[in-house]
Structures are given as C-alpha cells and as structure tokens.
XYZ file of C-alpha atoms in Angstrom:
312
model
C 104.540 124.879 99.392
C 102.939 121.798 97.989
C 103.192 119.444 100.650
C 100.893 122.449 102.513
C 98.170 122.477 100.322
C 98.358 118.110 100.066
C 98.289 117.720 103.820
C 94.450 118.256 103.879
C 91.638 116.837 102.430
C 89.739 119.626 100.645
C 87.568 118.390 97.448
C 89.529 120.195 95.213
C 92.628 118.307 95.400
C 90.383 115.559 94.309
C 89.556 117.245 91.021
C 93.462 118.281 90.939
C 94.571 115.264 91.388
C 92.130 113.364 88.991
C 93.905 116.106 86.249
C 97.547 115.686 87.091
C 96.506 111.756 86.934
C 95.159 112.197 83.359
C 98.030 114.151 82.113
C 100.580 111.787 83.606
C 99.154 108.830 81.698
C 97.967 110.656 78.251
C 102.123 110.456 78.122
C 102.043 107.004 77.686
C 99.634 107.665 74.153
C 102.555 108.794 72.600
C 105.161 105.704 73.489
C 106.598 103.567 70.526
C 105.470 100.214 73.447
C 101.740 101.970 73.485
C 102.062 102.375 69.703
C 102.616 98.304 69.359
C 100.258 97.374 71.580
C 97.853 94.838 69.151
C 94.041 95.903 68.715
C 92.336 93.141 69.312
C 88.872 94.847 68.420
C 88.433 99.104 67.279
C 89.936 101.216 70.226
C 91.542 97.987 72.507
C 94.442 100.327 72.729
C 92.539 103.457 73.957
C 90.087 101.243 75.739
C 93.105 100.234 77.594
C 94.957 102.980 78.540
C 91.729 104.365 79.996
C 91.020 101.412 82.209
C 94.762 101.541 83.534
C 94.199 105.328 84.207
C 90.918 104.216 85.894
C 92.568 101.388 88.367
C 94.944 103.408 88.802
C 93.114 106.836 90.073
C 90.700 104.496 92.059
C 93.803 102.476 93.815
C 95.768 105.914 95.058
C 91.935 108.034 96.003
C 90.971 104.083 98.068
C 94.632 104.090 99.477
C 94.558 107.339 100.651
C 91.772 107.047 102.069
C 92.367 103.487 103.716
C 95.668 105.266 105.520
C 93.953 107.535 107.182
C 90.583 105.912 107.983
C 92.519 102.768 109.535
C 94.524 105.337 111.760
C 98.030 104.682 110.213
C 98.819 107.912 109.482
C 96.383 110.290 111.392
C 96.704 113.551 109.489
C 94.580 113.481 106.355
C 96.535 114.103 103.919
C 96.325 113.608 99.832
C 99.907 113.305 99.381
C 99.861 109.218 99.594
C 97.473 109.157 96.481
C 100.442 111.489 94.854
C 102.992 108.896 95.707
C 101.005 106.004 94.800
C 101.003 107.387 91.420
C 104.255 108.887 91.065
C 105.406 104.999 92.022
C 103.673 104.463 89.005
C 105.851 106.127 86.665
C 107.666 103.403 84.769
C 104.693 101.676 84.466
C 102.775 102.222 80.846
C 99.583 100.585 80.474
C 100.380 97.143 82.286
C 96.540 96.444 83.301
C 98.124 92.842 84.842
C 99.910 94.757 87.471
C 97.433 97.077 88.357
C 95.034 94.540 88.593
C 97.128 92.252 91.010
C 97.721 95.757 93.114
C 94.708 96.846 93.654
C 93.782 93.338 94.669
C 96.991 93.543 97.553
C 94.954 97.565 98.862
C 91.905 94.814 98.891
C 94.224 92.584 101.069
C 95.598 95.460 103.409
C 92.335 96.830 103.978
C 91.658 93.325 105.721
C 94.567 93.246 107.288
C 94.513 96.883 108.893
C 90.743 95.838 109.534
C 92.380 93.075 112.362
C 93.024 95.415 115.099
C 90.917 94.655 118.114
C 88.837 92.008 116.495
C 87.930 89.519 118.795
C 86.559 86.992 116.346
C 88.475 88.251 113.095
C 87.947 84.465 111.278
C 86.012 86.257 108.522
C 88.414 88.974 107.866
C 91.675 86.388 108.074
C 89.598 84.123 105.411
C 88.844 86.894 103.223
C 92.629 88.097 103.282
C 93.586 84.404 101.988
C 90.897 84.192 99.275
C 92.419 87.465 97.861
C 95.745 86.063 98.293
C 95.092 82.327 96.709
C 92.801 83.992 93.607
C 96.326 86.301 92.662
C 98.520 83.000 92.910
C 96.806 82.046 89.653
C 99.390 84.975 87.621
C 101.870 84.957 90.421
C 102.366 81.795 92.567
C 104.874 83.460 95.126
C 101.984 85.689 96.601
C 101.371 82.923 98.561
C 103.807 83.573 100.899
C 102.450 86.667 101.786
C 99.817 84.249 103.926
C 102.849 84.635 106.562
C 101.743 88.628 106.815
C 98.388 87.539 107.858
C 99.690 85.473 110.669
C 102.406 87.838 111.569
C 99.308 90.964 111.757
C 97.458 88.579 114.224
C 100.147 88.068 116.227
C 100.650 92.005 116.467
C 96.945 92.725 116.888
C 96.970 90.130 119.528
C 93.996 87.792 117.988
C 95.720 84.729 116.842
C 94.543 81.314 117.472
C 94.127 77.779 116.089
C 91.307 78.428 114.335
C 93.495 81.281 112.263
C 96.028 79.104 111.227
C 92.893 76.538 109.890
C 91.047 79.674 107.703
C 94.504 79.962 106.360
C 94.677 76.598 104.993
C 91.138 76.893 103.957
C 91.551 80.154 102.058
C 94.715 78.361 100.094
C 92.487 75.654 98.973
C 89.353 76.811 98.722
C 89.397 79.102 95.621
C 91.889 76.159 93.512
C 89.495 73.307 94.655
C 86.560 75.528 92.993
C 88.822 75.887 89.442
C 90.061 72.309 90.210
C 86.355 70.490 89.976
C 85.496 72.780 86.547
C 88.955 71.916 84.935
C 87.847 68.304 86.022
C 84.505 68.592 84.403
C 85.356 69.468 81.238
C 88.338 67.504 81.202
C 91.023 70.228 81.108
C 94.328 70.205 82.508
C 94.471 70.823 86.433
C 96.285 74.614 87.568
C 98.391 73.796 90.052
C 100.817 76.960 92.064
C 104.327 76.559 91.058
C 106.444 77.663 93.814
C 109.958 79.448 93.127
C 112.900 80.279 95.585
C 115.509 80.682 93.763
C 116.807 84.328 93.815
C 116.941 85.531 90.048
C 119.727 87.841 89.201
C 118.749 91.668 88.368
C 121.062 93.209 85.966
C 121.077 97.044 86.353
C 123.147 99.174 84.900
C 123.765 102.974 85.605
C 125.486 103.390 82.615
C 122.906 101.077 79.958
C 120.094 104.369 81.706
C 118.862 107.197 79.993
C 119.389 110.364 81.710
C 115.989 110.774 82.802
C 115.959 107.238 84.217
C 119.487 108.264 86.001
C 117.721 110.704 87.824
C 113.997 109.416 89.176
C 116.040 105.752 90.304
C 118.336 108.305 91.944
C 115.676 110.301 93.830
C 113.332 107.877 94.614
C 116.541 105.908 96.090
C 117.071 109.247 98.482
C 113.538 109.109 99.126
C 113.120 105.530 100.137
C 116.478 105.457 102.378
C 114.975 108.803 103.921
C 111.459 107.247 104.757
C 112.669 104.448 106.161
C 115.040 105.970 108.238
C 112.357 109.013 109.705
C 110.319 105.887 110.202
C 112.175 103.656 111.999
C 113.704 106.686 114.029
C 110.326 108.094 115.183
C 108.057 104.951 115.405
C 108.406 104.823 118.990
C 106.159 107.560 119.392
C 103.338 106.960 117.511
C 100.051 105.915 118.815
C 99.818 102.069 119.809
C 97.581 101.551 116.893
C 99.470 103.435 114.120
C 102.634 102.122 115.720
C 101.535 98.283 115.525
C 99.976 99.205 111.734
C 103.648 100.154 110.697
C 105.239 97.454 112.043
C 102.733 95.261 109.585
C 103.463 97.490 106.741
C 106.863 97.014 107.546
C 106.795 93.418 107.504
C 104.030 93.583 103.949
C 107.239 95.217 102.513
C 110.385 92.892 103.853
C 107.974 89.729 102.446
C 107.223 91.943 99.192
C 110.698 92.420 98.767
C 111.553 88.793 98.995
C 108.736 87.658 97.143
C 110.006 90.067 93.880
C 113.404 88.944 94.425
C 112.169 85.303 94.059
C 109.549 85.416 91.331
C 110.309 85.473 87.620
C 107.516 87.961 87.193
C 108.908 91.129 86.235
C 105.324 92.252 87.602
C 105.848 91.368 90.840
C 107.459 94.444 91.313
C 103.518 96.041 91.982
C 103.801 94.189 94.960
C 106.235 96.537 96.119
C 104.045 99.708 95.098
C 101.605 99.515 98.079
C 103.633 99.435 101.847
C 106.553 101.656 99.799
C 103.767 104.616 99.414
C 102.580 104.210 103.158
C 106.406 104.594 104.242
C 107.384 107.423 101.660
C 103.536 109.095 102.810
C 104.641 109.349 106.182
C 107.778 110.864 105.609
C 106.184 113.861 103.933
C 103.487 113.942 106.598
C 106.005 114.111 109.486
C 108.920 115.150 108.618
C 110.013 118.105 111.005
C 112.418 120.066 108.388
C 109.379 121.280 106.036
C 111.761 122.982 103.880
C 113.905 120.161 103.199
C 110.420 117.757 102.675
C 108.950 120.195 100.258
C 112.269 120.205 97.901
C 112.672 116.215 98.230
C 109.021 116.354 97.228
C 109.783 118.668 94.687
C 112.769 116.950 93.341
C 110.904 113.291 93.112
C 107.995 115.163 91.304
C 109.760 116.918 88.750
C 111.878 113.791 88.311
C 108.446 111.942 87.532
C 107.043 114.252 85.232
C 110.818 114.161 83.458
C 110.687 110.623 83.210
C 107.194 110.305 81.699
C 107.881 113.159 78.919
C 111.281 111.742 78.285
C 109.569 108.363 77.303
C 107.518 110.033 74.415
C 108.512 108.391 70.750
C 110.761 106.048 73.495
C-alpha cells in the first residue's frame, strides 16, 4: 500500500516526506560518533546535523524531480526521493559526502540536459567544471569526464569541439587556484590520480544484526533492479531508454571509481544512478504485491538500522 500512495505527486507527500526525513536524521543526535564530533564554535554540532538534513532533503525533493522532468522515468512518482534517503542510512552527519553528491545531481542534470542538443558545448563545459571543482577532495572523479563523452555519443551530439570543452573544463577551474597559490606563494594543488584497486574487508560475521539485515536487503534490492531493468529496457521510450543506458554507464564508472579511490567517501558517488535503478523497479515492477513487501522490507530495515545505531 505504500508504493500506491508514493507513485504520485500530491503536496502532501512533500510535507510527509520532509517529516520522515527529520525523524530519520534526529537518530543520528543520539550516536556516541555525533556525540564526539568537536564544537568548533556554540552549536557546530547541531548547526551541522541540520545542514546535512538540509542537503540532504534538497538532493532527494531535486532528484526526484530531475527523474521525472528529464523523462527517465515517466510516472511521477515520490518514491526516488524515499530511496535517495533510505541510501542514506549509514551515513551520520558526513557534510563532505553530501556535498560532493549533490554536486554529481548538479552533474546529471547536465548530462540528462544533452538529449537533442544540437550545440550542447555549454552544457558539456559546465558538466566538466562540476567535475574538475570535486577533484580537489577526490581526484578519481575525473574519470567520470568519460560519462560525458559516452552521453554524447548516445544522444548523438559528439564532435571535436566536445572532446576540446573537455580538456578545457579539466584545466580551467585548477589554472584559476593555480595563479592564486602562485600569488601568494603557496604550494601548487595538483590531482593525484590512483588505480590501484584497494582491498575492502567485509565481514558478515564482524556486523551487528541490524547491519546483517539492511546490507542483506538492499543486496536483494539492487540484484532485483538491475535485473527488471536490464530485462525490460527494450521497451521503454527512445529517450528514457538512451537516459538508462547513461545511468547505467554513471554507475559501472562510479563503481570503478570507489573501488579505486582511497576515499571511503567515494562511496556517495554510488548514491545517485543506484536510486534511479532501485526507483524504477518500484515504479514498474508488474508483481505489486511482491514490490510493496521488498519496499516494505528495505524500509523497515532502514528505520532498524538507524535506531539500532543510538548510544552506537
């Protein structure tokens, strides 16, 4: 019965959601790692948790939003805004990674904004500027410059002049930072690249029980969406079907790129193309009764986690 009420867009589910949002974060008040957090000045703490609540709202209401404006997934809906969030469930007040994703939903809204632009220069240059101003805190993201190339060659608009705004857009922002750090004499920023896979050490048995079970639904969830996905894509509409095929790609590079960088935070790269995919699952997905109780199951599982972590 959820998934009924999400798969519209009345006002109401805005002030809903803007509650359940609220409550799922005031959690994170009562953590021993929001407890240690340092003031650095009266309320920095509080100050903090409200601006990641903020971001965070904002990034899963513009997301939603973006999904259906841009035609990926034609039935408005609010349940990507839910996902979004209840992605978000590990994650305690880590204003870095928020920042850095709502700066990749800046990215994809240029990127879905590609299809049947005849002169898209602007668009591809923005993309890269948003792209070479997040390399500062994680050097990797540069590779996702290979997304905006692969998204012109799907929307059929690439040319020479792309591949130069792409170059551009890498430099551009660094020789701006470059010519202050020379002025006042300071010591030059300068990307450094890693591809060496690190290993991830995860343990079912070093979990909690409440950690057990969200990795273990949102692991049924993922293989699910990408399989109704993949299965079904044929039929979409040529512009939803291209979009996925991008979002597809956005995740295979974000995958890589995590997998790569020795950023824990990385991982927010994931957050974005994973909520598109999991979204249209619970859109489309024929069997409603089955939908509603994996919906179910990966919402109760979130809510589990987050009260679990309190005096964690």
């Amino acid at each position: 019965m959820i998934l009924k009420y999400l798969q519209n867009n009345h006002s109401y589910l805005f002030i809903l959601f803007f509650i359940f949002c609220f409550l799922f974060f005031a959690t994170s008040i009562f953590t021993i790692e929001f407890q240690k957090i340092k003031d650095l000045f009266p309320y920095y703490s509080f100050i903090l948790f409200f601006g990641c609540f903020f971001i965070t709202f904002l990034h899963s209401i513009w997301l939603n939003k973006l999904v259906y404006e841009k035609d990926v997934i034609k039935k408005r809906n609010f349940i990507i805004a839910f996902v979004f969030l209840l992605l978000n469930t590990t994650v305690i007040t880590n204003l870095n990674m928020m920042l850095i994703s709502f700066g990749l939903l800046l990215f994809l809204y240029y990127l879905l904004s590609l299809h049947k632009q005849k002169q898209p220069y602007a668009l591809v240059f923005n993309a890269g500027i948003v792209l070479s101003i997040l390399s500062f805190y994680i050097p990797n993201v540069l590779v996702f410059h290979s997304v905006i190339l692969f998204s012109c060659v799907v929307f059929r608009n690439i040319s020479w002049r792309i591949f130069v705004l792409i170059i551009l857009s890498i430099f551009i922002t660094y020789i701006f930072v470059w010519t202050y750090q020379i002025t006042f004499d300071l010591c030059l920023t300068i990307p450094k690249l890693n591809f060496s896979f690190h290993h991830i050490s995860f343990s079912l048995l070093d979990l909690y029980l409440h950690q057990k079970v969200w990795w273990a639904v949102l692991t049924l969830v993922v293989l699910l969406s990408c399989y109704e996905l993949l299965r079904w894509m044929y039929k979409k509409s040529n512009k939803s079907r291209e979009s996925f095929i991008i979002i597809l790609f956005y995740f295979f590079v974000s995958i890589i790129t995590f997998l790569i960088s020795q950023n824990i935070e990385s991982i927010s790269l994931l957050l974005i193309p994973l909520s598109i995919i999991i979204g249209n699952f619970f859109v489309y997905y024929k069997k409603n009764k089955i939908s509603e109780l994996i919906f179910l199951l990966f919402l109760l599982s979130s809510v589990f986690y987050r009260i679990s972590m309190i005096n964690m």
